[in-house]
XYZ file of C-alpha atoms in Angstrom:
762
model
C -4.433 -36.893 -24.737
C -1.301 -35.387 -22.935
C -0.797 -34.225 -19.432
C 0.458 -30.677 -20.823
C -2.679 -30.045 -22.955
C -3.837 -26.843 -22.341
C -7.287 -26.017 -20.355
C -10.281 -23.840 -21.318
C -12.430 -22.575 -18.234
C -15.936 -24.270 -19.001
C -18.874 -21.139 -19.635
C -22.317 -21.035 -18.778
C -24.738 -20.287 -22.298
C -24.541 -16.703 -21.090
C -20.729 -16.547 -20.789
C -20.150 -16.706 -17.283
C -17.656 -19.318 -15.644
C -18.978 -22.461 -14.215
C -16.010 -22.994 -11.989
C -15.196 -26.170 -13.917
C -12.167 -26.438 -16.263
C -11.291 -29.025 -19.180
C -8.630 -30.006 -21.232
C -9.102 -28.205 -25.255
C -9.855 -31.532 -26.548
C -12.391 -32.493 -24.562
C -13.925 -28.817 -24.703
C -14.521 -29.540 -28.499
C -15.823 -32.735 -28.437
C -18.273 -31.730 -25.573
C -19.096 -28.579 -27.235
C -18.331 -26.779 -23.859
C -18.658 -23.046 -23.938
C -15.677 -21.260 -23.891
C -13.921 -17.895 -24.448
C -11.228 -16.475 -27.061
C -9.737 -13.050 -27.799
C -9.874 -10.987 -31.463
C -7.277 -8.367 -31.576
C -7.261 -6.057 -34.395
C -4.755 -3.486 -34.916
C -6.005 -0.481 -36.804
C -3.734 2.296 -38.454
C -5.746 5.553 -37.811
C -3.992 7.754 -40.120
C -4.612 5.008 -43.004
C -7.730 3.750 -42.169
C -5.991 0.121 -42.390
C -6.320 -3.133 -40.559
C -3.263 -5.317 -40.314
C -3.761 -8.956 -41.031
C -1.785 -11.827 -40.684
C -1.368 -14.752 -42.719
C -1.946 -18.095 -41.122
C 0.859 -20.764 -41.638
C 0.119 -23.283 -44.170
C 0.398 -26.451 -41.347
C -2.198 -24.892 -39.259
C -5.422 -27.218 -38.437
C -7.956 -25.000 -39.506
C -7.865 -22.266 -42.300
C -3.934 -23.024 -42.991
C -2.460 -20.310 -45.658
C -5.386 -17.705 -45.241
C -5.337 -14.169 -44.145
C -7.003 -13.570 -40.890
C -7.357 -11.223 -37.727
C -4.399 -9.109 -36.444
C -3.758 -11.936 -33.705
C -6.143 -14.591 -32.000
C -6.012 -17.210 -29.146
C -7.942 -18.716 -26.533
C -8.180 -17.791 -23.137
C -6.449 -20.452 -20.791
C -8.036 -21.424 -17.724
C -7.411 -19.349 -14.996
C -6.404 -16.284 -17.154
C -8.463 -13.333 -18.087
C -9.471 -11.765 -21.767
C -7.359 -8.884 -21.565
C -4.293 -10.792 -20.313
C -4.649 -13.349 -23.343
C -5.011 -10.664 -25.614
C -1.610 -8.944 -24.415
C 0.102 -12.291 -24.385
C -1.170 -13.545 -28.032
C 0.010 -10.000 -29.474
C 3.374 -10.468 -28.116
C 3.721 -14.114 -29.090
C 2.248 -14.268 -32.767
C 3.691 -10.704 -33.432
C 6.000 -9.347 -31.062
C 4.151 -6.310 -30.046
C 4.249 -5.782 -26.576
C 1.447 -3.225 -25.239
C 0.040 -2.589 -21.831
C -3.768 -2.559 -20.641
C -4.454 0.897 -21.977
C -3.962 0.006 -25.612
C -6.602 -2.561 -25.864
C -10.455 -1.463 -26.569
C -12.959 -4.271 -25.512
C -15.452 -3.321 -28.825
C -18.132 -5.964 -28.289
C -18.433 -10.016 -27.555
C -20.102 -12.450 -29.905
C -20.950 -16.212 -29.893
C -19.738 -18.158 -32.698
C -21.139 -21.745 -32.855
C -20.448 -24.060 -35.295
C -19.707 -28.055 -35.763
C -17.105 -29.378 -38.216
C -15.318 -32.363 -38.745
C -18.249 -34.583 -39.437
C -19.592 -33.541 -35.860
C -16.186 -34.117 -33.700
C -15.342 -30.719 -33.617
C -18.278 -28.809 -31.759
C -17.081 -24.828 -31.372
C -18.954 -22.957 -28.837
C -16.909 -19.822 -28.374
C -17.524 -16.372 -26.819
C -15.210 -14.017 -28.628
C -13.934 -10.846 -27.109
C -12.777 -8.270 -30.025
C -10.330 -5.785 -29.220
C -9.194 -2.952 -31.378
C -5.535 -1.566 -30.972
C -5.348 1.885 -32.146
C -2.397 3.176 -33.872
C -1.473 6.530 -34.985
C 0.319 5.185 -38.182
C 1.083 1.852 -39.596
C 3.795 -0.129 -37.762
C 6.526 -0.909 -40.148
C 6.101 -4.554 -40.908
C 9.876 -4.902 -40.474
C 8.887 -4.071 -36.837
C 6.918 -7.627 -36.237
C 8.662 -10.377 -34.911
C 6.320 -13.518 -36.281
C 5.986 -16.572 -34.777
C 7.029 -18.713 -37.024
C 4.687 -21.771 -35.857
C 1.487 -19.662 -36.098
C 2.061 -16.811 -38.815
C 3.581 -16.665 -42.038
C 3.394 -13.048 -43.223
C 1.516 -9.476 -42.448
C -0.046 -6.789 -44.626
C -2.149 -3.861 -43.797
C -5.279 -3.331 -45.790
C -7.897 -0.596 -45.866
C -11.315 -1.324 -43.571
C -13.314 -0.751 -46.723
C -11.219 -2.956 -48.897
C -11.362 -5.825 -46.050
C -14.735 -5.678 -45.852
C -15.730 -5.959 -49.522
C -13.601 -9.071 -49.829
C -15.027 -10.676 -46.619
C -18.854 -9.922 -48.115
C -17.904 -11.308 -51.683
C -16.579 -14.315 -49.889
C -12.845 -13.933 -50.894
C -11.433 -17.470 -50.857
C -7.966 -16.136 -49.374
C -9.292 -14.697 -46.193
C -10.725 -16.499 -43.273
C -14.697 -16.005 -43.768
C -16.644 -13.635 -41.236
C -20.138 -12.577 -41.924
C -20.230 -9.009 -42.084
C -24.079 -8.843 -42.140
C -24.177 -10.383 -38.700
C -22.484 -9.903 -35.520
C -19.053 -9.654 -36.587
C -20.425 -6.483 -38.730
C -19.915 -4.439 -35.724
C -16.287 -4.045 -36.120
C -16.555 -2.182 -39.520
C -19.870 -0.461 -38.301
C -17.912 1.056 -35.207
C -14.874 2.236 -37.255
C -16.584 3.759 -40.067
C -18.884 5.667 -37.279
C -15.925 6.927 -35.588
C -14.254 8.479 -38.370
C -16.926 10.077 -40.244
C -15.534 13.466 -39.172
C -19.113 15.261 -39.405
C -17.612 18.487 -36.921
C -21.008 20.095 -37.109
C -22.765 17.273 -36.015
C -20.853 16.528 -33.337
C -20.588 20.102 -32.113
C -24.262 20.428 -31.993
C -25.229 17.197 -29.742
C -22.303 18.156 -27.502
C -23.951 21.578 -27.098
C -27.272 20.111 -26.370
C -25.793 17.833 -23.596
C -24.024 21.325 -22.180
C -27.408 23.093 -22.265
C -28.947 20.197 -19.595
C -26.960 22.298 -17.140
C -27.211 25.500 -15.787
C -24.503 27.385 -15.445
C -24.405 29.375 -11.756
C -21.681 31.487 -9.707
C -21.569 30.456 -6.056
C -20.705 33.999 -4.553
C -21.081 33.108 -0.656
C -20.376 36.220 1.543
C -16.780 36.255 3.328
C -17.706 39.351 5.501
C -18.162 36.926 8.255
C -14.769 35.257 8.581
C -11.541 36.749 9.549
C -8.418 37.440 7.794
C -6.823 34.432 9.236
C -9.402 32.078 7.960
C -9.061 33.435 4.417
C -5.640 32.368 4.724
C -6.792 29.218 5.745
C -9.256 28.581 3.153
C -6.488 29.289 0.373
C -4.564 26.482 1.760
C -7.879 24.018 1.824
C -8.705 24.962 -1.835
C -5.125 24.025 -2.606
C -5.266 20.782 -0.769
C -8.903 20.401 -2.636
C -7.517 20.459 -5.843
C -5.152 17.644 -5.249
C -8.691 15.536 -4.342
C -9.437 16.211 -7.809
C -6.597 14.662 -9.227
C -6.790 11.703 -7.257
C -10.574 11.666 -8.323
C -9.897 11.597 -11.914
C -7.161 8.498 -11.263
C -9.920 6.819 -9.243
C -12.562 7.053 -12.314
C -10.280 5.174 -14.598
C -6.800 4.041 -15.345
C -6.110 6.551 -18.243
C -8.256 9.236 -17.485
C -5.659 11.604 -15.849
C -3.765 11.608 -19.021
C -7.317 12.014 -21.129
C -7.645 15.289 -18.679
C -4.523 16.453 -19.795
C -4.557 16.122 -23.820
C -8.250 17.644 -23.848
C -7.298 20.352 -21.953
C -4.133 20.606 -23.989
C -5.957 21.245 -27.468
C -9.179 22.806 -26.299
C -8.221 25.703 -28.211
C -7.643 24.156 -31.266
C -11.215 24.468 -32.540
C -14.830 24.943 -31.291
C -15.436 21.438 -31.060
C -12.502 20.803 -29.015
C -13.628 23.147 -26.508
C -16.785 21.711 -26.421
C -15.482 17.941 -25.594
C -13.078 19.767 -23.061
C -16.320 21.507 -21.323
C -18.245 18.257 -21.323
C -15.530 16.311 -19.989
C -15.231 18.707 -17.435
C -18.455 18.463 -16.185
C -18.865 14.545 -16.075
C -15.079 14.042 -15.264
C -14.594 10.972 -17.568
C -15.561 10.276 -21.115
C -18.649 8.849 -19.959
C -21.832 11.388 -19.586
C -23.515 10.906 -16.035
C -26.934 12.022 -17.741
C -26.964 9.369 -20.513
C -26.678 6.125 -18.343
C -22.792 6.274 -18.483
C -22.806 6.151 -22.587
C -19.666 7.658 -23.662
C -19.731 10.867 -25.647
C -16.017 10.371 -27.151
C -14.144 7.516 -28.465
C -10.793 6.402 -28.688
C -10.261 8.670 -31.520
C -10.541 11.744 -29.315
C -7.768 10.179 -26.830
C -4.473 11.002 -25.794
C -1.588 9.494 -27.878
C 1.146 7.543 -26.291
C 4.808 6.993 -27.587
C 5.939 3.121 -26.778
C 9.115 2.903 -28.636
C 10.167 -0.833 -26.975
C 6.811 -2.142 -28.365
C 8.396 -3.787 -31.040
C 12.017 -4.562 -32.614
C 13.170 -1.239 -33.416
C 13.717 0.088 -37.051
C 15.669 2.951 -38.473
C 14.351 5.884 -38.490
C 11.269 5.206 -36.984
C 10.646 6.766 -33.506
C 8.239 3.692 -32.386
C 4.715 2.864 -31.861
C 2.267 5.470 -31.075
C -1.297 4.335 -29.918
C -4.242 5.742 -28.628
C -5.195 5.180 -25.139
C -8.149 3.368 -25.512
C -11.201 3.558 -22.934
C -14.259 0.812 -23.227
C -17.398 2.099 -24.496
C -19.341 1.011 -21.298
C -17.958 2.346 -18.272
C -15.542 0.089 -16.257
C -18.127 -1.114 -13.050
C -14.966 -1.439 -10.909
C -13.523 1.997 -11.872
C -9.676 1.979 -11.272
C -10.310 0.156 -7.542
C -9.641 -3.234 -9.333
C -7.696 -4.452 -12.442
C -9.551 -4.218 -15.564
C -9.773 -7.733 -16.112
C -10.619 -8.340 -12.762
C -14.438 -9.851 -12.436
C -16.629 -10.674 -9.492
C -15.766 -14.690 -9.590
C -12.125 -13.838 -9.526
C -12.339 -11.577 -6.490
C -14.528 -13.725 -4.602
C -12.318 -16.585 -5.005
C -9.379 -14.824 -4.338
C -10.835 -13.344 -0.893
C -11.886 -16.554 0.059
C -8.110 -17.797 0.436
C -7.597 -14.568 2.924
C -7.326 -14.494 6.458
C -10.279 -12.473 8.086
C -7.817 -9.141 8.647
C -6.882 -9.507 4.977
C -10.567 -9.737 3.894
C -11.142 -6.730 5.888
C -8.206 -4.702 4.202
C -9.402 -5.947 0.562
C -13.281 -4.891 1.230
C -12.144 -1.731 3.116
C -13.268 1.900 1.894
C -9.364 2.472 1.594
C -7.550 0.245 -0.578
C -7.667 -0.815 -4.045
C -6.990 -4.345 -5.520
C -3.821 -4.613 -7.890
C -1.954 -7.513 -9.599
C 1.311 -8.272 -7.977
C 2.983 -7.133 -11.473
C 0.262 -5.539 -13.275
C 2.808 -4.819 -16.317
C 4.272 -8.314 -16.719
C 2.046 -10.540 -15.449
C 0.364 -13.516 -17.332
C -1.434 -15.101 -14.469
C -4.688 -13.675 -13.471
C -4.637 -15.044 -9.906
C -2.095 -12.457 -8.150
C -4.530 -10.230 -6.925
C -3.159 -7.785 -3.886
C -4.247 -4.918 -1.459
C -2.548 -1.692 -1.695
C -3.956 1.016 0.699
C -4.648 4.604 -0.510
C -1.636 5.865 1.494
C 0.729 4.059 -1.015
C -1.452 4.073 -4.150
C -1.921 7.863 -3.970
C 1.341 8.575 -1.920
C 2.588 11.659 -3.952
C -0.783 13.417 -3.926
C -1.648 12.728 -0.280
C 1.864 13.559 0.715
C 1.322 17.042 -0.662
C -2.359 17.405 0.577
C -1.546 16.408 4.253
C 1.363 19.088 4.216
C -1.150 21.973 2.880
C -3.900 20.641 5.483
C -1.062 20.744 8.458
C -0.018 24.156 7.158
C -3.260 25.360 7.527
C -4.173 23.358 10.638
C -1.031 25.223 12.332
C -2.519 28.771 11.076
C -6.006 28.504 12.472
C -7.267 29.772 15.683
C -10.312 27.184 15.752
C -9.533 24.130 18.096
C -12.117 21.876 16.503
C -10.685 23.071 13.113
C -7.094 22.784 14.042
C -7.968 19.151 15.311
C -9.658 18.100 12.093
C -6.722 19.340 9.716
C -3.970 17.781 11.517
C -5.749 14.625 12.294
C -7.019 14.486 8.807
C -3.463 14.922 7.107
C -2.426 12.085 9.592
C -5.102 10.136 8.105
C -4.172 10.498 4.313
C -0.494 8.892 5.661
C -1.802 6.583 7.987
C -4.558 5.318 6.036
C -6.686 5.242 9.515
C -9.488 7.704 9.192
C -10.835 6.732 12.100
C -9.935 9.791 14.221
C -10.303 12.374 11.661
C -13.693 11.299 10.596
C -14.625 11.502 14.744
C -12.983 15.513 14.097
C -15.171 16.219 11.308
C -18.487 15.208 13.175
C -17.239 17.166 16.115
C -16.212 20.664 14.240
C -17.683 23.699 15.377
C -15.847 26.516 13.233
C -17.377 29.086 10.982
C -14.862 27.815 8.399
C -16.181 24.172 7.283
C -14.583 21.672 5.282
C -15.076 18.091 4.281
C -11.914 16.420 2.687
C -11.039 12.984 1.898
C -12.567 9.316 0.552
C -15.797 9.123 1.528
C -18.569 7.931 -1.006
C -18.685 4.429 -2.776
C -21.008 5.095 -5.783
C -17.826 4.881 -8.582
C -17.503 0.942 -7.328
C -20.459 -0.072 -9.213
C -18.774 -3.663 -8.865
C -19.120 -4.208 -5.388
C -19.806 -0.896 -3.697
C -16.750 -1.248 -1.558
C -14.221 1.659 -2.864
C -14.230 5.427 -1.566
C -13.599 8.336 -3.802
C -11.896 11.579 -2.750
C -13.656 14.710 -2.515
C -13.854 18.387 -0.903
C -16.327 20.709 0.005
C -15.241 24.019 1.746
C -17.917 26.542 2.996
C -18.882 29.083 5.610
C -21.430 28.079 8.246
C -24.767 29.592 7.901
C -25.405 30.101 12.064
C -28.885 30.940 12.017
C -29.933 28.398 9.401
C -27.984 25.666 11.663
C -29.809 26.640 14.718
C -32.910 26.103 13.077
C -32.224 22.144 11.756
C -31.091 21.258 15.275
C -34.277 19.491 15.922
C -33.808 16.600 13.106
C -30.640 15.499 14.523
C -31.877 15.720 18.150
C -34.873 13.200 17.187
C -33.007 10.799 15.614
C -33.823 8.014 18.326
C -37.050 8.784 18.460
C -37.591 8.354 14.574
C -35.242 4.870 14.787
C -37.677 3.341 17.506
C -40.929 4.247 15.373
C -39.604 3.143 12.154
C -42.031 1.020 10.177
C -39.974 -2.234 10.540
C -40.151 -5.413 12.770
C -38.792 -4.232 16.540
C -36.144 -6.850 16.501
C -34.090 -4.796 13.804
C -34.336 -1.569 15.655
C -31.060 0.105 17.079
C -31.159 1.129 20.604
C -28.224 3.075 20.502
C -28.604 5.576 17.635
C -26.615 8.825 18.319
C -28.259 12.836 17.772
C -26.784 13.878 14.504
C -25.100 17.525 14.290
C -26.124 19.171 11.172
C -24.322 22.046 9.831
C -25.907 24.266 6.888
C -23.159 26.148 4.847
C -22.741 28.256 2.093
C -20.724 26.423 -0.346
C -17.598 28.178 -1.444
C -15.683 25.517 -3.523
C -15.998 21.534 -4.384
C -13.814 19.489 -5.759
C -13.174 15.485 -6.401
C -16.442 13.436 -6.702
C -18.465 16.119 -7.847
C -19.292 15.031 -11.130
C -22.385 15.674 -13.215
C -25.264 16.434 -10.978
C -24.128 18.388 -7.821
C -24.345 17.544 -4.288
C -26.803 19.592 -2.088
C -26.140 17.733 1.219
C -24.610 14.448 2.622
C -24.295 12.400 5.254
C -21.121 10.990 6.475
C -19.156 9.145 7.356
C -19.867 6.144 5.828
C -17.598 3.803 8.319
C -19.980 1.591 9.961
C -17.785 1.458 13.205
C -18.231 4.959 13.239
C -21.960 5.098 12.536
C -22.456 2.181 15.502
C -19.830 3.885 18.000
C -20.753 7.932 17.367
C -23.515 8.068 14.756
C -23.202 10.500 11.502
C -23.228 13.930 10.829
C -25.008 16.020 8.080
C -23.995 18.798 5.889
C -26.375 21.160 3.889
C -25.378 23.174 0.990
C -27.800 25.689 1.254
C -26.906 28.084 -1.991
C -26.676 24.918 -3.679
C -30.230 23.839 -2.830
C -31.376 27.068 -3.488
C -29.808 27.195 -7.102
C -31.340 23.764 -7.573
C -35.022 24.954 -6.496
C -34.953 28.083 -8.947
C -33.612 26.992 -11.541
C -34.832 23.148 -11.515
C -37.872 22.264 -9.483
C -39.883 25.133 -9.969
C -40.155 25.035 -13.762
C -40.595 21.332 -13.542
C -43.585 21.731 -10.941
C -44.729 24.297 -13.191
C -44.927 21.921 -16.358
C -45.635 18.462 -14.369
C -47.765 19.387 -11.455
C -51.278 19.663 -11.432
C -52.402 23.459 -11.424
C -54.469 23.170 -8.241
C -51.307 21.673 -6.238
C -48.662 23.702 -8.053
C -48.701 26.672 -5.555
C -47.764 23.578 -2.960
C -44.279 23.511 -4.369
C -42.002 25.666 -1.825
C -38.323 25.791 -1.210
C -39.078 25.396 2.501
C -40.532 21.838 2.034
C -38.010 20.603 -0.551
C -34.879 21.890 1.676
C -36.633 20.630 5.039
C -37.136 16.975 2.716
C -33.807 17.284 1.858
C -32.186 17.675 5.644
C -34.352 14.660 6.428
C -33.337 12.464 3.630
C -29.699 13.126 5.408
C -30.917 12.489 8.540
C -32.494 9.110 7.548
C -29.084 7.782 6.240
C -28.241 7.574 10.010
C -30.896 5.641 11.452
C -32.405 2.191 9.858
C -30.059 -1.247 9.393
C -26.516 -0.633 8.995
C -24.492 -3.388 10.960
C -26.848 -6.207 10.930
C -27.344 -10.102 12.349
C -27.982 -12.286 9.475
C -29.994 -15.533 9.741
C -26.501 -17.769 10.413
C -25.864 -15.574 13.592
C -22.940 -13.855 11.670
C -22.376 -10.160 12.220
C -22.210 -7.810 8.472
C -23.370 -4.626 7.439
C -25.774 -3.902 4.700
C -23.275 -2.283 2.575
C -21.306 -6.011 2.198
C -24.268 -7.875 1.686
C -25.925 -5.880 -0.709
C -22.728 -5.269 -2.540
C -23.404 -2.959 -5.902
C -27.006 -2.811 -5.061
C -26.497 -1.170 -1.844
C -26.203 2.716 -3.291
C -29.554 2.696 -4.977
C -31.511 1.394 -2.191
C -29.766 3.413 0.623
C -30.772 6.503 -1.588
C -34.424 5.271 -1.872
C -34.583 4.191 1.569
C -33.132 8.070 2.883
C -35.507 9.558 0.367
C -38.937 7.682 1.639
C -38.212 7.268 5.190
C -37.194 10.960 5.240
C -41.159 11.495 3.975
C -42.091 9.442 6.440
C -40.265 11.229 8.999
C -41.484 14.555 8.108
C -44.860 13.349 8.484
C -44.307 11.671 11.990
C -42.851 15.108 13.277
C -45.812 16.963 11.947
C -47.890 14.274 13.858
C -46.128 15.266 16.958
C -46.436 18.807 16.651
C -42.660 19.326 15.971
C -43.305 20.958 12.597
C -46.055 23.001 11.449
C -48.991 21.132 10.233
C -48.853 23.539 6.845
C -46.038 21.601 5.678
C -47.999 18.500 5.257
C -49.331 18.802 1.739
C -46.580 20.815 0.813
C -43.964 18.044 1.293
C -45.650 15.284 -0.733
C -46.111 17.447 -3.917
C -42.685 18.760 -3.583
C -41.735 15.555 -3.571
C -43.263 14.371 -6.518
C -41.734 17.263 -8.365
C -38.621 16.014 -7.313
C -39.053 12.610 -8.408
C -38.966 14.026 -11.872
C -35.678 16.015 -10.936
C -33.877 13.377 -9.841
C -34.970 10.619 -12.199
C -33.411 12.850 -15.085
C -30.012 12.020 -13.683
C -30.284 8.493 -14.985
C -30.861 4.904 -13.736
C -27.156 4.454 -13.768
C -26.986 6.754 -11.037
C -27.636 5.457 -7.510
C -30.105 8.582 -6.855
C -32.028 8.293 -10.168
C -32.404 4.415 -9.950
C -33.624 5.009 -6.344
C -36.150 7.815 -7.189
C -37.612 5.669 -10.264
C -38.326 2.863 -7.767
C -40.229 5.366 -5.310
C -42.108 7.089 -8.065
C -43.180 3.805 -9.609
C -44.168 2.161 -6.303
C -46.145 5.310 -5.287
C -47.741 5.313 -8.598
C -48.665 1.550 -8.725
C -50.464 2.135 -5.288
C -52.620 4.960 -6.252
C -50.905 7.754 -4.424
C -49.658 9.694 -7.297
C -52.189 10.092 -10.187
C -51.851 11.076 -13.822
C -54.054 13.372 -15.304
C -55.288 13.591 -19.077
C -53.750 16.997 -19.350
C -50.516 15.201 -18.554
C -49.606 16.481 -15.350
C -49.311 14.768 -11.661
C -51.019 15.071 -8.613
C -50.934 13.584 -5.266
C -53.567 11.586 -3.676
C -53.398 12.838 -0.132
C -55.883 10.315 1.140
C -53.254 7.451 0.176
C -50.040 8.944 0.087
C -49.174 8.355 3.844
C -50.306 4.450 4.166
C -48.163 4.227 0.850
C -44.933 5.877 2.361
C -44.919 3.659 5.228
C -45.624 0.603 3.280
C -42.519 1.342 0.874
C -40.419 2.314 3.804
C -41.233 -0.758 5.362
C -40.463 -3.206 2.441
C -36.765 -1.273 1.869
C -36.271 -1.460 5.663
C -36.611 -5.037 5.964
C -34.693 -6.158 2.835
C -31.853 -4.093 4.137
C -32.204 -5.654 7.546
C -31.998 -9.159 6.589
C -29.002 -8.291 4.171
C -31.309 -9.927 1.643
C -29.520 -9.441 -1.730
C -31.889 -11.463 -4.023
C -35.198 -9.773 -2.775
C -33.213 -6.336 -3.190
C -32.458 -7.103 -6.931
C -35.765 -7.966 -7.733
C -37.240 -4.865 -6.060
C -34.758 -2.934 -8.126
C -35.720 -5.065 -11.198
C -39.533 -4.530 -10.715
C -39.730 -0.707 -10.150
C -36.155 0.748 -10.554
C -37.194 1.312 -14.270
C -38.302 3.983 -16.912
C -42.008 3.555 -17.089
C -44.569 4.853 -19.408
C -45.537 7.775 -16.725
C -42.207 8.701 -15.945
C -41.567 9.012 -19.735
C -44.237 11.439 -20.170
C -43.057 13.718 -17.452
C -39.235 13.580 -19.093
C -40.575 13.967 -22.724
C -42.503 17.465 -21.425
C -39.278 18.627 -19.565
C -37.397 17.729 -22.498
C -39.061 19.937 -25.432
C -38.995 23.104 -23.009
C -35.322 22.401 -22.139
C -36.041 22.758 -18.337
C -32.079 22.134 -17.230
C -31.336 18.971 -15.601
C -29.029 20.199 -13.208
C -26.511 22.914 -12.762
C -22.804 23.350 -13.036
C -21.129 25.584 -10.857
C -18.335 28.265 -10.738
C -16.540 29.597 -7.908
C -15.551 33.397 -8.749
C -14.298 33.724 -4.943
C -11.718 31.070 -5.182
C -10.371 32.895 -8.204
C -10.189 36.440 -6.362
C -8.721 34.717 -3.149
C -5.976 32.852 -5.355
C -5.053 35.738 -6.938
C -4.714 37.701 -4.097
C -2.794 35.256 -2.243
């Protein structure tokens, strides 16, 4: 065994890295699980796959036709880096990350050479989709590996494999590898009518609504400021599209540019515009488009030049499954690589790596052959072109407004965009006291499913409802009282919870991270430093809540709530619980002390589980808090029953968002707990009711369970809890099937005619 022998990472039987690497010969001697890549080049116009002929001196399958390109993943490398390298080395084709679509992973287990060669291999199967066949003379073949290449139709190749043709390396097309042919065949069936019907059905789950907030209470100066804010908000959209997925912006441009070509193309564009990605929010993030629908990119330098050929054109690939790390991390980075890398960093660097406001990249992402070259890039640099323009617009708006607090917010937020330090601007946002209300910048972390660290950009512009704002002041003022009475061990309670300002607004425009189901309220900032020092602030979008109640919650109640309790579902209860939900984000554990004595935060400890559990906490503790305030005669006792029944109806509303979405998963957890404990009851007519004798105690017990998990930073307990309760169950399915039959909308999709008018006048 020579010192230069290639090493492989040893995997578990489930395909996870063990942290051990061994020489290639030892891996095959001992039967260790390891990883390899298969890359298929597919020509869309001719429906052909490229095959390579293995050289006659290969130790396995010499002289036979095989996969376009393949190779083992060396120790320390990633699958995607290997796929790019193998294609370049074997065929002389150099392509970027977005050309490679990971179709599936399958496990090969075989023993050859009289038991001396044990191959337990996880194969990552990639597809590269080119518009047309690459001219054969454009390839540069690796003489030691490849003797020739050819194109063959998908159907002909499948037939040769199925009949065991002796000139081709065998693959079982009836086994896992058959997925390759199934995916391609299904993708290009071209049943436009069926596709259109399916997309229209998906669109029908959203009820269109126009938000027409009154502008009579604001000055002409405010309207000029609003125009500048809307222009800045549109830039938040541009950044968010980029944050979701690396090729999302080019796909957006492509679909928009082709929307007028056919009814189907228009439907694709409309549904894409709601989801802001090719993955459907209401379908557990399943893709509703494929790489066949994607943008075409020309890359003349991908191969050696050929006379009269403009170069390789490929379809920008997107994964069937939505990337859990969005575009915050390299697409081929896994959790183990990140966690191994972060251990080597200084404390300040660790803070930067896990910051809300940074992305993780590779030092030289376009050419790197080394997977351990991660680096931290602040948002101010990553999105510098967008943020410089947004900052310019905010400074202009800040100069124009006569409101001191709005002026301070806009100038400080513009500065934050360029400095990457958002502390002062978030304090200014909390202290905003202006008729014109604006929230703009990076806040929520739902898109980062990998860790829950990274914030997405968003914007909400509205007009403050002074009467409603005065009415809800009570909730913010009583946060410290609620904290001290929370149903959890006193050692976990904070003594310095600060009263939270609450602003009620009429929404005029939103952008950025407002895909799929629409935001009706939010509690910000999420920065634990500010929550600890200054508390948080809430914004309630009253016209959004009114639309959701009228178009969605009321019809749900009519179908799913027992007739005798149906009249208890009302807007005041729904809106009051929404307020309390947002308030309760500001209480309970945030900064925590671990059993080791180390200081941390719930977000850092629970990582990707934090969002769903935090939404469940805000919901159920919000329900507990309402009952507490009613018992203290701070709210009318007439609310007692209506808040519980309105909450029950709301469970069915939120679960329809899907369990991949934090609010949906958190709501499923709550419903299943309350149903299991008898607080919610299913009747023979398939309607539900609240058991008023049990509900108070069951709400308190669930609140205690979640708060304690958060206070301990117990990720294992959080995982088990969400696994057990955060799932679809028979009672939930009964309700959801009833709602699907009569096509009650799942959510709303807004348009903003006021904005069009303002921009037109400007």
